[in-house]
Amino acid sequence: MMRIFLACLLMWAGGTSLRAQQLNSRQWQDSMREAISIAGTDSARAVLAFQLSEHLSLRDTLQAAHFLGQGFRWAGRSPLLQAIYPYYAALLRSRTDPSGAEALYLRADSLLAPFPGNLALTIRSKAVHRYGALRMLTQDPTQFADLLLHKAIPLARRTGDSALIGKHYLGIGYVFRNHGQHDVADGYMRTGARIMGNGPETAEQRIVTYIALSENLSLAGRNNEAPEMLAHARELLAPWPESDHWVDYYAAESLYFNEAKEWQQALESLSKGSVYADKLHKVYEKQRLQLQQYYALHNLGLYREALRVAEHLMRQPEMTAIVTNRLLLYAGLADTWAALGNKSAAYAWQKQYSTVSDSFHASRLTQEIGAMEIRYRNAEQKEKIAILEAEKKQAQLAGENSRLSLWLMAAASVLVVVIAGFIFVHYRNGRKLAWQKLQEMKQRGELTTSHAMLEGEERERRRVARDLHDGLGGMLAGMKIKLSGIAAENEGDALYQVIGQLDHSVNELRRIARNMMPENLLKFGLETALRDLCESLSSPATHIRFQAYGVAADLPVQTQVTIYRIVQEALANAIRHAGAREVLLQCTQDGQVFFITIEDDGKGFDVPAKEKDPGTGLANIRNRVHFLKGKMDIHSVENEGTSINIELQVNG
């Protein structure tokens, strides 16, 4: 049974969107109507009517359209209000005409670009977010992440609205969560919560954040931490029994119970959530709950009931419009038919799943989103550095002006001493320079030899990895497809076992190829590759923690490969030879100096004895450290663990 995954791609296009949704909707509507009636100008009435239309767009489309029209009439010929109007018009079209809504969001952004005020910047930021959310529904999450990182957040920062900035970060967290990067998603969600907390945070914002964190913790394998978040959300929701957020709360609670294998309680939560969804006319949110209902029924062994739910969801356009939802349903139908003993139907749905999964390229999308995050972090860092350098230069200029006269006076007196000592220094340095040049020539020869050896080794690794992945991997995959076809026709259990073994062999082959030359190193840089290496080597027996500080993204490729091989060999020694349960890897860069620290709680070894007779792994590490003109220090105590400290010279 595939891991439960809460599909939520409509999260930011629907229920928990950027609008300042109030916990007591009816009371808020009444206060807005009163504010419109007493507003002193048509422009003020127009803005209030637009905001009320936004609030009603998912509750009462007729009333929303009424206030949208009122706002347009009150806007008159105001260029700013005329430019704002397309954004609010798009809200009403987002579900019935997504393409038309996309065009209106882009038009609002374009028309508002000349206006510098906070109102224009806020609407532009929200329009970009909503446009990206609609694009995500058409299987383009990379564009959504790109828009949030590079446009929506910068616009929001110019307004100083911490709530708006924080909600954008929460949106990025949803993108990473939907593609299985739950640790990254957790970081963005908590960043969003922290930013929102710096401003006038509302109870609703905290509710949305707690629910999002709870769902992500359940999906990340940290289900035991979810109840705390659910308790916070429930406490804040308790005074508001009519709030829309109860639907999302029960969805998160049912996910927790499903992950905890308390399926009967999951069904009870889903039943409560469905009542709210029906009452509030939330069609897609009701379908999300039904997807969780399917998992609970299947795990309870109620396969016929689970099948009816899955087949019902397959007929719902809101659910099947999203590719990840289709993948979940295909896999679920395959599992359920297999449990009912209908192997031909199970095979047909499994084949459908494989076809869509291959075309979706989930791993590629994850890598592209990760690359965007890296580019955004680099741009942010460069901007900070430029500001600091400008401030530093300004301070230096002021100091230099005050010291200039003193330097001119001191220079005259020092000049006599310098000339007198120059002849002596020149003679002594001449002899020293000749000796240094001789030593440098010797070192350059050794480095050239080492460089050629390492480069040849990496080139051969790439060749073998490519041959394994593209050649042998392709052949094994072809064999699997043919055997699957034969198995479907003959319905033989033995053939399915062979297919499973063959599938395991393909995965092992690809793992070996990635270890020989990891693609993430070449695509996304050293830090991402090291993080992926730690995750791939972690297991129930060994937990690896990775910490990185100031690692430059523009290190030469050969330098990054050399550092990666040093860490790879050291981690392999800690796991294979030391039998460590806990390993800590820290990588820090300070200018042209790169520090590596690896600590483990393994069985340790006798360092002096090992220095006399080093194994292949330790020798490989020392060769690569020497290649980067580095130093290595090893401390180890038998039965207590080992600590390795490495200092390397790198050129950015």
PDB file of N, CA and C in Angstrom, residues 157-195:
ATOM      1  N   ARG A 157       7.683  42.220   0.254  1.00  0.00           N
ATOM      2  CA  ARG A 157       8.675  42.852   1.126  1.00  0.00           C
ATOM      3  C   ARG A 157       8.654  44.367   0.983  1.00  0.00           C
ATOM      4  N   ARG A 158       8.372  44.854  -0.203  1.00  0.00           N
ATOM      5  CA  ARG A 158       8.319  46.304  -0.403  1.00  0.00           C
ATOM      6  C   ARG A 158       7.157  46.931   0.352  1.00  0.00           C
ATOM      7  N   THR A 159       6.126  46.135   0.659  1.00  0.00           N
ATOM      8  CA  THR A 159       4.991  46.670   1.432  1.00  0.00           C
ATOM      9  C   THR A 159       5.257  46.614   2.935  1.00  0.00           C
ATOM     10  N   GLY A 160       6.182  45.761   3.361  1.00  0.00           N
ATOM     11  CA  GLY A 160       6.428  45.573   4.794  1.00  0.00           C
ATOM     12  C   GLY A 160       5.347  44.759   5.484  1.00  0.00           C
ATOM     13  N   ASP A 161       4.465  44.096   4.711  1.00  0.00           N
ATOM     14  CA  ASP A 161       3.365  43.320   5.271  1.00  0.00           C
ATOM     15  C   ASP A 161       3.882  41.929   5.644  1.00  0.00           C
ATOM     16  N   SER A 162       4.175  41.713   6.924  1.00  0.00           N
ATOM     17  CA  SER A 162       4.753  40.446   7.354  1.00  0.00           C
ATOM     18  C   SER A 162       3.783  39.283   7.159  1.00  0.00           C
ATOM     19  N   ALA A 163       2.473  39.532   7.311  1.00  0.00           N
ATOM     20  CA  ALA A 163       1.495  38.458   7.112  1.00  0.00           C
ATOM     21  C   ALA A 163       1.510  37.980   5.665  1.00  0.00           C
ATOM     22  N   LEU A 164       1.588  38.914   4.731  1.00  0.00           N
ATOM     23  CA  LEU A 164       1.602  38.564   3.310  1.00  0.00           C
ATOM     24  C   LEU A 164       2.879  37.808   2.952  1.00  0.00           C
ATOM     25  N   ILE A 165       4.016  38.279   3.456  1.00  0.00           N
ATOM     26  CA  ILE A 165       5.295  37.591   3.194  1.00  0.00           C
ATOM     27  C   ILE A 165       5.251  36.183   3.763  1.00  0.00           C
ATOM     28  N   GLY A 166       4.782  36.057   4.993  1.00  0.00           N
ATOM     29  CA  GLY A 166       4.735  34.746   5.635  1.00  0.00           C
ATOM     30  C   GLY A 166       3.847  33.771   4.894  1.00  0.00           C
ATOM     31  N   LYS A 167       2.730  34.235   4.354  1.00  0.00           N
ATOM     32  CA  LYS A 167       1.832  33.338   3.624  1.00  0.00           C
ATOM     33  C   LYS A 167       2.450  32.878   2.312  1.00  0.00           C
ATOM     34  N   HIS A 168       3.275  33.719   1.699  1.00  0.00           N
ATOM     35  CA  HIS A 168       4.002  33.277   0.500  1.00  0.00           C
ATOM     36  C   HIS A 168       4.952  32.143   0.847  1.00  0.00           C
ATOM     37  N   TYR A 169       5.670  32.284   1.962  1.00  0.00           N
ATOM     38  CA  TYR A 169       6.591  31.218   2.372  1.00  0.00           C
ATOM     39  C   TYR A 169       5.823  29.937   2.697  1.00  0.00           C
ATOM     40  N   LEU A 170       4.660  30.081   3.289  1.00  0.00           N
ATOM     41  CA  LEU A 170       3.831  28.912   3.553  1.00  0.00           C
ATOM     42  C   LEU A 170       3.440  28.240   2.239  1.00  0.00           C
ATOM     43  N   GLY A 171       3.143  29.056   1.213  1.00  0.00           N
ATOM     44  CA  GLY A 171       2.816  28.514  -0.103  1.00  0.00           C
ATOM     45  C   GLY A 171       3.961  27.726  -0.708  1.00  0.00           C
ATOM     46  N   ILE A 172       5.203  28.223  -0.547  1.00  0.00           N
ATOM     47  CA  ILE A 172       6.370  27.481  -1.045  1.00  0.00           C
ATOM     48  C   ILE A 172       6.472  26.153  -0.306  1.00  0.00           C
ATOM     49  N   GLY A 173       6.174  26.173   0.982  1.00  0.00           N
ATOM     50  CA  GLY A 173       6.185  24.932   1.745  1.00  0.00           C
ATOM     51  C   GLY A 173       5.234  23.897   1.165  1.00  0.00           C
ATOM     52  N   TYR A 174       4.036  24.332   0.706  1.00  0.00           N
ATOM     53  CA  TYR A 174       3.089  23.407   0.092  1.00  0.00           C
ATOM     54  C   TYR A 174       3.678  22.789  -1.179  1.00  0.00           C
ATOM     55  N   VAL A 175       4.396  23.589  -1.977  1.00  0.00           N
ATOM     56  CA  VAL A 175       4.979  23.060  -3.220  1.00  0.00           C
ATOM     57  C   VAL A 175       5.963  21.939  -2.900  1.00  0.00           C
ATOM     58  N   PHE A 176       6.863  22.170  -1.953  1.00  0.00           N
ATOM     59  CA  PHE A 176       7.841  21.146  -1.600  1.00  0.00           C
ATOM     60  C   PHE A 176       7.157  19.933  -0.966  1.00  0.00           C
ATOM     61  N   ARG A 177       6.136  20.174  -0.166  1.00  0.00           N
ATOM     62  CA  ARG A 177       5.435  19.055   0.450  1.00  0.00           C
ATOM     63  C   ARG A 177       4.779  18.176  -0.606  1.00  0.00           C
ATOM     64  N   ASN A 178       4.166  18.802  -1.618  1.00  0.00           N
ATOM     65  CA  ASN A 178       3.488  18.036  -2.652  1.00  0.00           C
ATOM     66  C   ASN A 178       4.439  17.188  -3.472  1.00  0.00           C
ATOM     67  N   HIS A 179       5.746  17.472  -3.386  1.00  0.00           N
ATOM     68  CA  HIS A 179       6.728  16.689  -4.133  1.00  0.00           C
ATOM     69  C   HIS A 179       7.656  15.913  -3.201  1.00  0.00           C
ATOM     70  N   GLY A 180       7.181  15.656  -1.985  1.00  0.00           N
ATOM     71  CA  GLY A 180       7.855  14.710  -1.107  1.00  0.00           C
ATOM     72  C   GLY A 180       9.042  15.247  -0.334  1.00  0.00           C
ATOM     73  N   GLN A 181       9.384  16.538  -0.468  1.00  0.00           N
ATOM     74  CA  GLN A 181      10.520  17.100   0.265  1.00  0.00           C
ATOM     75  C   GLN A 181       9.999  17.730   1.565  1.00  0.00           C
ATOM     76  N   HIS A 182       9.638  16.851   2.502  1.00  0.00           N
ATOM     77  CA  HIS A 182       8.931  17.318   3.689  1.00  0.00           C
ATOM     78  C   HIS A 182       9.827  18.116   4.632  1.00  0.00           C
ATOM     79  N   ASP A 183      11.109  17.765   4.721  1.00  0.00           N
ATOM     80  CA  ASP A 183      12.006  18.522   5.594  1.00  0.00           C
ATOM     81  C   ASP A 183      12.167  19.952   5.075  1.00  0.00           C
ATOM     82  N   VAL A 184      12.326  20.097   3.757  1.00  0.00           N
ATOM     83  CA  VAL A 184      12.428  21.441   3.161  1.00  0.00           C
ATOM     84  C   VAL A 184      11.120  22.193   3.374  1.00  0.00           C
ATOM     85  N   ALA A 185       9.995  21.499   3.170  1.00  0.00           N
ATOM     86  CA  ALA A 185       8.689  22.132   3.371  1.00  0.00           C
ATOM     87  C   ALA A 185       8.531  22.622   4.810  1.00  0.00           C
ATOM     88  N   ASP A 186       8.968  21.809   5.768  1.00  0.00           N
ATOM     89  CA  ASP A 186       8.870  22.195   7.175  1.00  0.00           C
ATOM     90  C   ASP A 186       9.639  23.488   7.437  1.00  0.00           C
ATOM     91  N   GLY A 187      10.825  23.602   6.840  1.00  0.00           N
ATOM     92  CA  GLY A 187      11.616  24.817   7.025  1.00  0.00           C
ATOM     93  C   GLY A 187      10.909  26.047   6.488  1.00  0.00           C
ATOM     94  N   TYR A 188      10.328  25.946   5.298  1.00  0.00           N
ATOM     95  CA  TYR A 188       9.622  27.093   4.722  1.00  0.00           C
ATOM     96  C   TYR A 188       8.370  27.437   5.518  1.00  0.00           C
ATOM     97  N   MET A 189       7.640  26.411   5.956  1.00  0.00           N
ATOM     98  CA  MET A 189       6.422  26.680   6.720  1.00  0.00           C
ATOM     99  C   MET A 189       6.743  27.368   8.047  1.00  0.00           C
ATOM    100  N   ARG A 190       7.776  26.904   8.716  1.00  0.00           N
ATOM    101  CA  ARG A 190       8.141  27.531   9.993  1.00  0.00           C
ATOM    102  C   ARG A 190       8.714  28.935   9.760  1.00  0.00           C
ATOM    103  N   THR A 191       9.412  29.123   8.653  1.00  0.00           N
ATOM    104  CA  THR A 191       9.872  30.478   8.315  1.00  0.00           C
ATOM    105  C   THR A 191       8.674  31.401   8.114  1.00  0.00           C
ATOM    106  N   GLY A 192       7.666  30.910   7.391  1.00  0.00           N
ATOM    107  CA  GLY A 192       6.459  31.705   7.196  1.00  0.00           C
ATOM    108  C   GLY A 192       5.780  32.048   8.504  1.00  0.00           C
ATOM    109  N   ALA A 193       5.710  31.055   9.406  1.00  0.00           N
ATOM    110  CA  ALA A 193       5.084  31.302  10.718  1.00  0.00           C
ATOM    111  C   ALA A 193       5.873  32.335  11.509  1.00  0.00           C
ATOM    112  N   ARG A 194       7.205  32.235  11.446  1.00  0.00           N
ATOM    113  CA  ARG A 194       8.047  33.190  12.189  1.00  0.00           C
ATOM    114  C   ARG A 194       7.882  34.611  11.634  1.00  0.00           C
ATOM    115  N   ILE A 195       7.832  34.737  10.308  1.00  0.00           N
ATOM    116  CA  ILE A 195       7.669  36.063   9.705  1.00  0.00           C
ATOM    117  C   ILE A 195       6.308  36.648  10.053  1.00  0.00           C
TER     118      ILE A 195
END
